[in-house]
Short mmCIF file of C-alpha atoms in Angstrom, two decimals:
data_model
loop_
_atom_site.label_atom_id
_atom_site.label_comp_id
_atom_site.label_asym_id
_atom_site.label_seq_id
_atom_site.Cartn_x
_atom_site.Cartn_y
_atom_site.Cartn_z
CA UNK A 1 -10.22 -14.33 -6.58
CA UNK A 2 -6.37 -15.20 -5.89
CA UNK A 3 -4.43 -12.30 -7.28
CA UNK A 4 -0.90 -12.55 -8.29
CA UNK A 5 1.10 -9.89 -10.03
CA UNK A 6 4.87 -9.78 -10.10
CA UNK A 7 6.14 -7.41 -7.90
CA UNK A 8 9.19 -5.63 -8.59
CA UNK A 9 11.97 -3.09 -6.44
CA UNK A 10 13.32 -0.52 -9.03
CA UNK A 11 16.51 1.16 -7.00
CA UNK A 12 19.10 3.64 -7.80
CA UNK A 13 22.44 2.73 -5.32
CA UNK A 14 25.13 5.56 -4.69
CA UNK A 15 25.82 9.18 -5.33
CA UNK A 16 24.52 9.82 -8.87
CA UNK A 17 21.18 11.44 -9.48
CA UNK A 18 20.41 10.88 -12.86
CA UNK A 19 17.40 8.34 -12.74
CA UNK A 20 15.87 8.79 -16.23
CA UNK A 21 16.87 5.59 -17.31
CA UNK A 22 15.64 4.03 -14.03
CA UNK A 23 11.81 5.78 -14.18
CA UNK A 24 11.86 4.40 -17.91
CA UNK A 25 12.23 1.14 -17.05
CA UNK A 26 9.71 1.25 -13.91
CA UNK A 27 7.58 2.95 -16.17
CA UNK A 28 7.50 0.09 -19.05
CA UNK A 29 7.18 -2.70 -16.77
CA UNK A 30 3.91 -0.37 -14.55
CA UNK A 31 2.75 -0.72 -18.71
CA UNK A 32 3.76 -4.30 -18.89
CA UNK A 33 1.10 -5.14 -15.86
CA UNK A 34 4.04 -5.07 -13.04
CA UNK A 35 3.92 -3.90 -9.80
CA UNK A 36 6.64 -1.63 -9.50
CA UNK A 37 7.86 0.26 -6.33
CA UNK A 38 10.34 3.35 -7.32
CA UNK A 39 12.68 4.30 -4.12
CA UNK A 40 14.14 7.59 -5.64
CA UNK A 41 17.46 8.52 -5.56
CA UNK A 42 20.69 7.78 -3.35
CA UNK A 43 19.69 4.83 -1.90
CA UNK A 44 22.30 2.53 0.08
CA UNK A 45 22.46 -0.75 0.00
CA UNK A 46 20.77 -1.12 3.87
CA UNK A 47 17.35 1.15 1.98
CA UNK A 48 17.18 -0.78 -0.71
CA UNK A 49 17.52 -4.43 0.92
CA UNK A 50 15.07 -3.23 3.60
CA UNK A 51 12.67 -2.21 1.11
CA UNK A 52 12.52 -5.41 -0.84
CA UNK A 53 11.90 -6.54 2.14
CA UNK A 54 9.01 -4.89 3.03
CA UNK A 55 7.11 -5.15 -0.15
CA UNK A 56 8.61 -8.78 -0.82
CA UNK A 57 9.58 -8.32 -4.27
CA UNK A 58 10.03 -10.80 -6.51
CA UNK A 59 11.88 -8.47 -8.62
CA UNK A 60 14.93 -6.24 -7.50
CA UNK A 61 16.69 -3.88 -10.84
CA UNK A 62 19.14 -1.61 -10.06
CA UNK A 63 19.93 1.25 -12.28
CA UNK A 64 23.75 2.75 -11.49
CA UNK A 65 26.03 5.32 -13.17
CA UNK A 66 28.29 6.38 -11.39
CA UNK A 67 30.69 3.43 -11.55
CA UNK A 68 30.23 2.70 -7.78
CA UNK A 69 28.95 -0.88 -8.99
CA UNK A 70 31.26 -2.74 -8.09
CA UNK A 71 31.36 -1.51 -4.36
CA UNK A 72 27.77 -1.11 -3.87
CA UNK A 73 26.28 -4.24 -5.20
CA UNK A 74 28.20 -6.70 -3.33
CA UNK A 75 26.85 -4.63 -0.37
CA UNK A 76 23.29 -5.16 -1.70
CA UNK A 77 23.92 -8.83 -1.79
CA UNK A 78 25.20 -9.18 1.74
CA UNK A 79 22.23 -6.87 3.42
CA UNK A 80 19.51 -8.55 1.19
CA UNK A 81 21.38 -11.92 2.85
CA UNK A 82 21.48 -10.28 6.55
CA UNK A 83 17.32 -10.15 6.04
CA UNK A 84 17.10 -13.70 5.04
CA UNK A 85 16.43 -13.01 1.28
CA UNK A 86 19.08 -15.22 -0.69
CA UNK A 87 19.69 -14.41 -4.26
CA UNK A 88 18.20 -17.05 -6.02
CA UNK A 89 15.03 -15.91 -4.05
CA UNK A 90 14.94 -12.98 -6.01
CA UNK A 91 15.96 -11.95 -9.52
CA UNK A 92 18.78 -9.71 -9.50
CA UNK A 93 19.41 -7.38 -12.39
CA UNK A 94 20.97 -4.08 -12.99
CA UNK A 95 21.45 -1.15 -15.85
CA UNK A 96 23.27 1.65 -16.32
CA UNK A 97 27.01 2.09 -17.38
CA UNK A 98 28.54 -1.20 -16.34
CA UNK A 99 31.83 -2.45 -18.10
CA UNK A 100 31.97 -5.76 -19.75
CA UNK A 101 34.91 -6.70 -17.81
CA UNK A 102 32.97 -6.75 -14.56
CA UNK A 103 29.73 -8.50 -15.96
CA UNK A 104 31.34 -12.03 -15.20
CA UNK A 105 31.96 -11.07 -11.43
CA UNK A 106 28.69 -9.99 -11.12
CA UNK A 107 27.09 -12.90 -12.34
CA UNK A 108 28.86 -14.53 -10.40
CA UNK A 109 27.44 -13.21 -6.48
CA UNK A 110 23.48 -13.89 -8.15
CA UNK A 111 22.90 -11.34 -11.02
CA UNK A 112 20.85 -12.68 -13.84
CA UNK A 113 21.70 -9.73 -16.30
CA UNK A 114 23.02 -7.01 -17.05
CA UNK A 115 21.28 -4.53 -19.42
CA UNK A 116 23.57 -1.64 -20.89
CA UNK A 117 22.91 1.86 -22.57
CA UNK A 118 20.32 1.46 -25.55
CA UNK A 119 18.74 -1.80 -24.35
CA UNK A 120 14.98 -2.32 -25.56
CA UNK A 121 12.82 -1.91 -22.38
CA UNK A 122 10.76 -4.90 -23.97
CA UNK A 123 14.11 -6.81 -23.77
CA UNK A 124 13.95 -6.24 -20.01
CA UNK A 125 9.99 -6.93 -20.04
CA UNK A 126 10.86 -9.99 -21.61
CA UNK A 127 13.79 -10.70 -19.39
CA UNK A 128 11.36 -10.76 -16.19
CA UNK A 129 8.80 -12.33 -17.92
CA UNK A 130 10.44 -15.37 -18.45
CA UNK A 131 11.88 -15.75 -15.26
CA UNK A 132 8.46 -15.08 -13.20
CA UNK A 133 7.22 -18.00 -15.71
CA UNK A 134 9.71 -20.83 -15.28
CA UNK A 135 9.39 -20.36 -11.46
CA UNK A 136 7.91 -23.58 -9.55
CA UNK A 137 5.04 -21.54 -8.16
CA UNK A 138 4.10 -20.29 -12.01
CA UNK A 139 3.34 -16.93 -10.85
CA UNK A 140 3.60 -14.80 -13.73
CA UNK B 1 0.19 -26.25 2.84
CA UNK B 2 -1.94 -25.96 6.20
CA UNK B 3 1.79 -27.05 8.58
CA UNK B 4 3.49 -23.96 6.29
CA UNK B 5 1.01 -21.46 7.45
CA UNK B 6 1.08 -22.37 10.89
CA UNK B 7 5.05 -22.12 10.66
CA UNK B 8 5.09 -18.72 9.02
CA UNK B 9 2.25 -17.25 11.42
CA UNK B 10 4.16 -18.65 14.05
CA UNK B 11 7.78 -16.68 12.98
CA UNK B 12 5.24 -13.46 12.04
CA UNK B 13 4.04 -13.96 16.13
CA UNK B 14 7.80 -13.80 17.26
CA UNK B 15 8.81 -10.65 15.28
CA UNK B 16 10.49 -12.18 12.37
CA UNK B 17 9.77 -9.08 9.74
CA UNK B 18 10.38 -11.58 6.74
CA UNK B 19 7.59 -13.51 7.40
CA UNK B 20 5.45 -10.95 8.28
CA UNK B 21 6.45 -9.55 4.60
CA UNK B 22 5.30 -12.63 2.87
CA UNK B 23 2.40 -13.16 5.07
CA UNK B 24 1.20 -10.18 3.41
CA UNK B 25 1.91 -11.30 -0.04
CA UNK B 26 -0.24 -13.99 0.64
CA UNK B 27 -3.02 -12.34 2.21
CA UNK B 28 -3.18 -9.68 -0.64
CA UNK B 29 -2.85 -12.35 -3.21
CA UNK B 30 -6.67 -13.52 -1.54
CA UNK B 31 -4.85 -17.40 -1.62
CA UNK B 32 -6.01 -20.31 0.40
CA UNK B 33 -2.91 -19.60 2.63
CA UNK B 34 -3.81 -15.77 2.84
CA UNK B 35 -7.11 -16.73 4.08
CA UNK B 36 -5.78 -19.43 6.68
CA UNK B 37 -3.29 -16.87 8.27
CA UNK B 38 -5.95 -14.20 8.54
CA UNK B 39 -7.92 -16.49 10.42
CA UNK B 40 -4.90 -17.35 13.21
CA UNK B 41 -4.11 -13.60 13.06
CA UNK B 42 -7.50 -12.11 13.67
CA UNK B 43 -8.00 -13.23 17.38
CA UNK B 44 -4.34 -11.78 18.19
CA UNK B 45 -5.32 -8.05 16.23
CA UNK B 46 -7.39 -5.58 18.00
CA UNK B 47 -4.45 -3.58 19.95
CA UNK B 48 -3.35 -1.26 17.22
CA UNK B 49 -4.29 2.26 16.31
CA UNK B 50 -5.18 2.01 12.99
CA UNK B 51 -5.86 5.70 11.48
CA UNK B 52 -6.55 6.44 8.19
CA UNK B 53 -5.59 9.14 6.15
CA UNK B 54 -7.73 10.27 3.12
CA UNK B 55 -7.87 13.63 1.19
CA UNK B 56 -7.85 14.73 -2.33
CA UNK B 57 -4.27 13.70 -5.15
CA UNK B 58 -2.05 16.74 -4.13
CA UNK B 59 -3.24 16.96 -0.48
CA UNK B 60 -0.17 16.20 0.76
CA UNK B 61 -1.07 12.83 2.50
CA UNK B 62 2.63 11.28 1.72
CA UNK B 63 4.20 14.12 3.65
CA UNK B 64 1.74 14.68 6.10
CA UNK B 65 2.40 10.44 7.05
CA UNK B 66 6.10 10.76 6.76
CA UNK B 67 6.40 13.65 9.23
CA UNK B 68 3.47 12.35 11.63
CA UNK B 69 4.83 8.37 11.06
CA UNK B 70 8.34 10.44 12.68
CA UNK B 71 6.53 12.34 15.31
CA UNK B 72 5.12 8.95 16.62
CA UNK B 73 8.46 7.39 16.17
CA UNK B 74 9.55 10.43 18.34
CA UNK B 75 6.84 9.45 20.93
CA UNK B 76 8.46 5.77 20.84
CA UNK B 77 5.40 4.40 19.19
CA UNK B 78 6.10 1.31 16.59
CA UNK B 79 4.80 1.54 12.77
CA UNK B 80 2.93 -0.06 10.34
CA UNK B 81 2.41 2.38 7.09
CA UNK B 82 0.21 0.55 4.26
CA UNK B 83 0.34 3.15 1.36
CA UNK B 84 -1.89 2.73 -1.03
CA UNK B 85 -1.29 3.80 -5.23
CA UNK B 86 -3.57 3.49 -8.00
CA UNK B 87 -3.87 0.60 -10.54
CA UNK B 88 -4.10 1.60 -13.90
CA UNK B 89 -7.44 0.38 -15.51
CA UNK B 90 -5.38 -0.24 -18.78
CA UNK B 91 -2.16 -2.36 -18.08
CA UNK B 92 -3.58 -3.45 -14.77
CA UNK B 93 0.21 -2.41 -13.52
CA UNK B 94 0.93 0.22 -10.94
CA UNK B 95 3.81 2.66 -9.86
CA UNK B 96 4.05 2.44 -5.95
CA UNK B 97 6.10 5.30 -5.31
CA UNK B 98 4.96 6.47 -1.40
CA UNK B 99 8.82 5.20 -0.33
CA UNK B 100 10.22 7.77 -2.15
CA UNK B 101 8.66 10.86 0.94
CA UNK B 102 9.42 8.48 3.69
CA UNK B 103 13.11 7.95 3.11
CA UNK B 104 14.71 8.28 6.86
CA UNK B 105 11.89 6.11 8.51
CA UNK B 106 12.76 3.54 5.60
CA UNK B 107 16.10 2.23 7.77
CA UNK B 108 13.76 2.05 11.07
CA UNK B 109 13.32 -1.40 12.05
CA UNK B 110 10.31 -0.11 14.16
CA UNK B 111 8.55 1.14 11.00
CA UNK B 112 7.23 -1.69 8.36
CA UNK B 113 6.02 0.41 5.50
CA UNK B 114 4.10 -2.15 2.98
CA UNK B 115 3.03 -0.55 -0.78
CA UNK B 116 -0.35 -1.61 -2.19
CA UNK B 117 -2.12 -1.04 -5.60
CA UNK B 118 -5.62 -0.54 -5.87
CA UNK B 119 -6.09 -3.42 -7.88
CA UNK B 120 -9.56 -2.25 -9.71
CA UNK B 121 -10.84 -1.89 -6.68
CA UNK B 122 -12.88 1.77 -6.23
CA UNK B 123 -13.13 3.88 -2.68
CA UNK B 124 -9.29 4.62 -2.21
CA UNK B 125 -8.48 1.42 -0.66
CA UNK B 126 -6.90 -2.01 -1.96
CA UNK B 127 -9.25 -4.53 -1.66
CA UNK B 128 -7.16 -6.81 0.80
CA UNK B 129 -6.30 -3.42 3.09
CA UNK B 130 -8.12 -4.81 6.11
CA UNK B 131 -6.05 -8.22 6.44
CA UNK B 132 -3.04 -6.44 5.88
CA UNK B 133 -3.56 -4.48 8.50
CA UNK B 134 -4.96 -6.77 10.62
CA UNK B 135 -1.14 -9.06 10.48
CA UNK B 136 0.50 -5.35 11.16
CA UNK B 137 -1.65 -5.29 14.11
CA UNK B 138 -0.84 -8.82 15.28
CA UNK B 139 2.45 -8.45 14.54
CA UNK B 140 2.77 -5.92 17.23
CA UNK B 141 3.09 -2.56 15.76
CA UNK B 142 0.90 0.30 18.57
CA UNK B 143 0.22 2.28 15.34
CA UNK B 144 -1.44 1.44 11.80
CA UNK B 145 -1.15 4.40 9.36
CA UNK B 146 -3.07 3.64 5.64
CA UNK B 147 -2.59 6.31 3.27
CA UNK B 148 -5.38 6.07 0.74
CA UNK B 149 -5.09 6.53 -3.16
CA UNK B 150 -7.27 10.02 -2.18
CA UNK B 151 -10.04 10.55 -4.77
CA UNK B 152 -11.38 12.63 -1.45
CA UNK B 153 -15.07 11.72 -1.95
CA UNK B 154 -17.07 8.68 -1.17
CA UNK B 155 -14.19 6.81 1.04
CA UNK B 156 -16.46 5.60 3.40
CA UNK B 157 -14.72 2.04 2.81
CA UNK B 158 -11.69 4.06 4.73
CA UNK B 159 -13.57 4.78 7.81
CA UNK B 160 -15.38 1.81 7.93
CA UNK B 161 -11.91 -0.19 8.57
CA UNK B 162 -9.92 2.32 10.93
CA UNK B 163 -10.23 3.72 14.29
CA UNK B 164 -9.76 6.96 13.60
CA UNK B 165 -10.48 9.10 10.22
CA UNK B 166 -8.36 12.29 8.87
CA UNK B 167 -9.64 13.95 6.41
CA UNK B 168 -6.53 16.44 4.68
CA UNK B 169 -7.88 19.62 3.31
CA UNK B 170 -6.06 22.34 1.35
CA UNK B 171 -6.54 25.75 0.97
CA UNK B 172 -7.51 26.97 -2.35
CA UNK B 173 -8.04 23.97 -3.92
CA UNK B 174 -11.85 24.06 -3.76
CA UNK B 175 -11.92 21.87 -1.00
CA UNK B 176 -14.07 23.93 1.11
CA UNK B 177 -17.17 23.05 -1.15
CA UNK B 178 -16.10 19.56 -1.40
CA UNK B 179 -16.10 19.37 2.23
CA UNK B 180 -19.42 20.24 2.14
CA UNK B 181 -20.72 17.21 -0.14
CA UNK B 182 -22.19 14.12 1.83
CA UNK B 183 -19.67 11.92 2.99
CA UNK B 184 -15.97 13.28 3.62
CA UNK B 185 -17.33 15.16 6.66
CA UNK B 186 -19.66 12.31 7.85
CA UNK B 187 -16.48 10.06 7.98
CA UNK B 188 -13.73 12.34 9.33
CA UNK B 189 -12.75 12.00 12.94
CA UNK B 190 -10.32 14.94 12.95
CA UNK B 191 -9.89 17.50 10.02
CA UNK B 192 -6.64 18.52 8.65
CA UNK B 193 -5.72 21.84 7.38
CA UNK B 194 -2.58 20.98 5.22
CA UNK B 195 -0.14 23.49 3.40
CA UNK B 196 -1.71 26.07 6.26
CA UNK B 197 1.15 28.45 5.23
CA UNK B 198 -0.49 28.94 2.08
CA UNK B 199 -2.96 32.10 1.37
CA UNK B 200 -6.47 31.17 2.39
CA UNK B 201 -6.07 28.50 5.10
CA UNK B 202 -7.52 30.48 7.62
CA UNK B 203 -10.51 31.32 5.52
CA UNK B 204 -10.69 27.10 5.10
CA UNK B 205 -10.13 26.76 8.68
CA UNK B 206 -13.37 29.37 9.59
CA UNK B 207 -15.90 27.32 7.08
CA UNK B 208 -15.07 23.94 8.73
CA UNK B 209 -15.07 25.41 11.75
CA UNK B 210 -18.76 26.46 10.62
CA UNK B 211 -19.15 23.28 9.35
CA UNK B 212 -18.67 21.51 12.69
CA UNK B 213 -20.40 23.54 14.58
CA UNK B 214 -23.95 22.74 12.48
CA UNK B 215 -23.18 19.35 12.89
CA UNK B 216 -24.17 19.22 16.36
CA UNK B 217 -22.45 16.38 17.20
CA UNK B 218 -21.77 14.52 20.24
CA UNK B 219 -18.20 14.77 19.88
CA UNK B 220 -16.61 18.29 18.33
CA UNK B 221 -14.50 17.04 15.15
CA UNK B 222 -11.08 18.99 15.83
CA UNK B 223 -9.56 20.74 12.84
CA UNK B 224 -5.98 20.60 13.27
CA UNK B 225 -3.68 23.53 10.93
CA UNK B 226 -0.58 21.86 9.59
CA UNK B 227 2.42 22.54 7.17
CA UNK B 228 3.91 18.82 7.13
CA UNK B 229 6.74 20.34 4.86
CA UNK B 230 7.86 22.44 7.56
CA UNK B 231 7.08 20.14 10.28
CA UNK B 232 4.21 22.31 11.74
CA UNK B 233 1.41 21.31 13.91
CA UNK B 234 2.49 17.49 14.10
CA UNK B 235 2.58 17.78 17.90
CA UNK B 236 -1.05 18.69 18.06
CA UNK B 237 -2.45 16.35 15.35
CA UNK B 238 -0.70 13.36 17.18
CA UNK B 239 -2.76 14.68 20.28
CA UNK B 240 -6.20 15.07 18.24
CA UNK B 241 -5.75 11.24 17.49
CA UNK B 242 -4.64 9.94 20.83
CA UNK B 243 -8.06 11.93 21.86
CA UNK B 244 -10.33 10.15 19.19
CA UNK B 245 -8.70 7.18 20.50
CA UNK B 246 -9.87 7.70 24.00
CA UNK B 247 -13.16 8.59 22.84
CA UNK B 248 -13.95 5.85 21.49
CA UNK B 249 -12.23 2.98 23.65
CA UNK B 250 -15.12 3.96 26.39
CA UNK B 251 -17.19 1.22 26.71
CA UNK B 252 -20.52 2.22 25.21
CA UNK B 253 -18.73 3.66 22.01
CA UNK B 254 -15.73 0.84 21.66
CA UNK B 255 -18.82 -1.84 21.45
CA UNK B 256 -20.75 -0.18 18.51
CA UNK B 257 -17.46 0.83 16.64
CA UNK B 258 -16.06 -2.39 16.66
CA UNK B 259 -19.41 -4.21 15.52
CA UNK B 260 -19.79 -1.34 12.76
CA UNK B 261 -16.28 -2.18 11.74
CA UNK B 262 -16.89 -5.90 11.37
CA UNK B 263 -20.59 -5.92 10.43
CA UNK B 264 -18.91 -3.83 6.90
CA UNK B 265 -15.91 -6.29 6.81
CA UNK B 266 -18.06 -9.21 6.47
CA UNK B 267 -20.50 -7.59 4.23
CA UNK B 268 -17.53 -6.45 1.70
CA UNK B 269 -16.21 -9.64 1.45
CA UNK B 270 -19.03 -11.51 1.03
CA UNK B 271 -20.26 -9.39 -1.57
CA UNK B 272 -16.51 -9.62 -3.32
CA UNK B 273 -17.34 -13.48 -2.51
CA UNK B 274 -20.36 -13.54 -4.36
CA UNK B 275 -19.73 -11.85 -7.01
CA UNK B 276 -16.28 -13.67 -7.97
CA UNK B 277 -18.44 -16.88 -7.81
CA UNK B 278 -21.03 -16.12 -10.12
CA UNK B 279 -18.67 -14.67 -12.58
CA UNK B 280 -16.20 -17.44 -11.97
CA UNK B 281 -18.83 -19.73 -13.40
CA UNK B 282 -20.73 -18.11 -16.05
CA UNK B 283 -17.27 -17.02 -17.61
CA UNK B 284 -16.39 -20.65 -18.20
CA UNK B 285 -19.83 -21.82 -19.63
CA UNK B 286 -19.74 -18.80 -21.91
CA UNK B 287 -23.33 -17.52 -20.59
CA UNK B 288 -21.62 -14.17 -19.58
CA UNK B 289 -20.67 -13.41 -22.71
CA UNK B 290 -23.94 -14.39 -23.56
CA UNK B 291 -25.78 -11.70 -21.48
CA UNK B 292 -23.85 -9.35 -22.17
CA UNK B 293 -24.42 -9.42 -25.95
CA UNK B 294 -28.23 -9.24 -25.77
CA UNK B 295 -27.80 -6.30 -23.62
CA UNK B 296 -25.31 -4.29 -25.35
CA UNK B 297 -27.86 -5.25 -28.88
CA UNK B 298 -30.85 -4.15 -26.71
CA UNK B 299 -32.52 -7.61 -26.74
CA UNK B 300 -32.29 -7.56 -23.10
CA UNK B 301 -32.42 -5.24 -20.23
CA UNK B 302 -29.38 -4.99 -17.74
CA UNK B 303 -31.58 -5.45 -15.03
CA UNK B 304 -32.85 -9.16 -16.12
CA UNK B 305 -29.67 -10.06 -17.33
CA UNK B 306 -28.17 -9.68 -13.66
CA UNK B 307 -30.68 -11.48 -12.53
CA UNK B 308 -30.21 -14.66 -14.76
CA UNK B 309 -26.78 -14.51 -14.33
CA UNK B 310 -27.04 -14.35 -10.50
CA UNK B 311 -30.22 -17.47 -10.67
CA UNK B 312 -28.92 -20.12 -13.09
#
């Protein structure tokens, strides 16, 4: 019986090591019915493109605190583009402690949201939901 | 659809890692596209090594395949690691979380390391492990490593698909006894003492040993002491597999191992077949439901009920 489940790359860029907020969120969407591959800590942008990759995700968050955003997702962008994986392929999101001020910009190179500190996880359940629905295939 | 799959098998062929990634997506998915790549990829499989791992939650099967999956990188051997996580029976999600012990092989472009839940399927494998392997083998890669979920009883599935079977053992974990149950020894092709710096693995090592030697066997099932952690007795279990390997590409065993292999491919996935069919259809037309009802009220026996369900 044809089996699809959304598939999604939970990833913590950079130095920091604080991933609570990142295992919540893989952990809600695991309880949402997701598929959801956890990479652990300190991951650069080359890890984290390869592994989306691998699993072909349809999903890629990233959690970040340590205010490296700016210089590591751009990265993430251009080695998710070296392996043929354009953003619009996948959805992009990220958490974590990301100022206003740079939300626009990174909308701008492909991510769909940005979810601060105190965001419902069922706003990000939702979030992904959606997206997985509108998409031509319907795989949700 | 049928010119798409012929396109994306084709870039898989050449070594184009993207569309061996979403070949896989398709074949695990079970879709009519899964099924019509599997059938262009099967002819070109039957070079890799494909060893499974399987052992009881706590084992130490993620480390033990990170440090042996670097060992054959050392050896210049290329990768395929399927890694295989539990689906949870309630949200039918799953938390795939192997990557996490196998971070330096993760930036090898000779290692493709693919994450797979179980998908309600029992036995410690996914049920689409076989054709996912299979494309790892076409693809190219000389070794197939599948990690299974590790109930460590009654994988038989596990053996039944790879070349060569380790069974991971621990000291002090009761494992000795377990050992002992039908099955996990039936199915292993080399034993694995993990965690052997721990109190008691010699006294583990002595009743396999004892074990073995009952069984008589044609071939002596090595037991091979490691401490993946520390990196300890890698070497030798990389041996102990390219030995199994040779034992059983001689002629007169190579012919009955493959045959065994395919006769329980083909019988698992007709069965799957079968079965999705005749629930496919008695789900719509309600008669499931049905059946199900007059057993649960005792108007009907489970027995008869199967039956009607698999006649009308």
């Amino acid at each position: 019986m044809p089996d699809d489940k959304i598939r999604v790359l939970i990833a913590k860029p950079g130095l920091d090591g604080h991933d609570r907020g990142a295992k919540v969120v893989a952990r809600a969407l695991r309880d949402a019915g997701m598929e959801v591959i956890y990479t652990g800590i300190r991951q650069t942008p080359e890890m984290i493109a390869e592994a989306a990759l691998q699993e072909d995700v349809d999903v890629v968050g990233l959690s970040i605190l340590s205010g490296a955003h700016m210089e590591l997702f751009p990265r993430v962008i251009s080695a998710l583009r070296e392996r043929e994986i354009a953003p619009d392929e996948v959805l992009l999101f990220a958490g974590g402690i990301i100022p206003d001020a740079d939300i626009p910009q990174l909308k701008e190179i492909g991510f769909r949201a940005i979810f601060g500190p105190g965001t419902s996880t069922e706003d990000v359940i939702s979030f992904v939901r959606e997206w997985a629905g509108a998409r031509p295939d319907g795989k949700a | 659809m049928a010119a798409d799959v012929d396109a994306l098998v084709e870039r898989l062929l050449t070594g184009n890692r993207r569309a061996l990634s979403r070949t896989l997506t398709q074949i695990e998915a079970d879709t009519p596209a899964g099924r019509q790549a599997l059938s262009l990829l099967h002819p070109r499989s039957g070079r890799a090594h494909t060893v499974g791992l399987t052992g009881s939650a706590g084992s130490g099967k993620s480390t033990l395949v990170g440090a042996l999956a670097r060992e054959l990188r050392r050896r210049g051997r290329t990768l395929g690691i399927v890694a295989i996580d539990p689906t949870s029976p309630f949200s039918h999600g799953a938390l795939l979380g192997d990557r996490i012990r196998m971070q330096e092989l993760t930036s090898d472009r000779d290692v493709f390391l693919r994450s797979m839940a179980t998908r309600g399927n029992l036995g410690g494998l996914a049920p689409m492990t076989a054709g996912v392997v299979t494309a790892l083998d076409a693809f190219g890669k000389d070794v197939v490593l599948v990690e299974t979920v590790g109930a460590g009883q009654d994988e038989v599935e596990v053996a039944a698909m790879a070349d060569t079977t380790v069974v991971v053992l621990t000291p002090g974990s009761g494992d000795d006894v377990q050992a002992m149950k039908a099955g996990i020894m039936e199915i292993a092709d080399v034993l694995v003492v993990n965690k052997s710096d721990l109190p008691n693995a010699d006294l583990l090592a002595r009743q396999l040993a004892s074990i073995v030697d009952a069984a008589h066997s044609e071939r002596r099932t090595p037991i091979i002491r490691t401490a993946s952690a520390l990196n300890e007795g890698i070497e030798e279990l990389v041996e102990a597999l390219d030995e199994h390997r040779a034992y059983i590409s001689t002629p007169q065993v190579q012919e009955a191992h493959r045959r065994s292999q395919a006769r329980h491919q083909v019988l698992a996935l007709a069965r799957q077949r079968l079965l999705d069919r005749v629930v496919a259809a008695h789900r719509e037309d309600g008669r499931l439901d049905e059946l199900v009802a007059d057993v649960a009220a005792r108007r009907l026996d489970p027995h008869t009920a199967a039956e009607a369900l698999i006649r009308e």
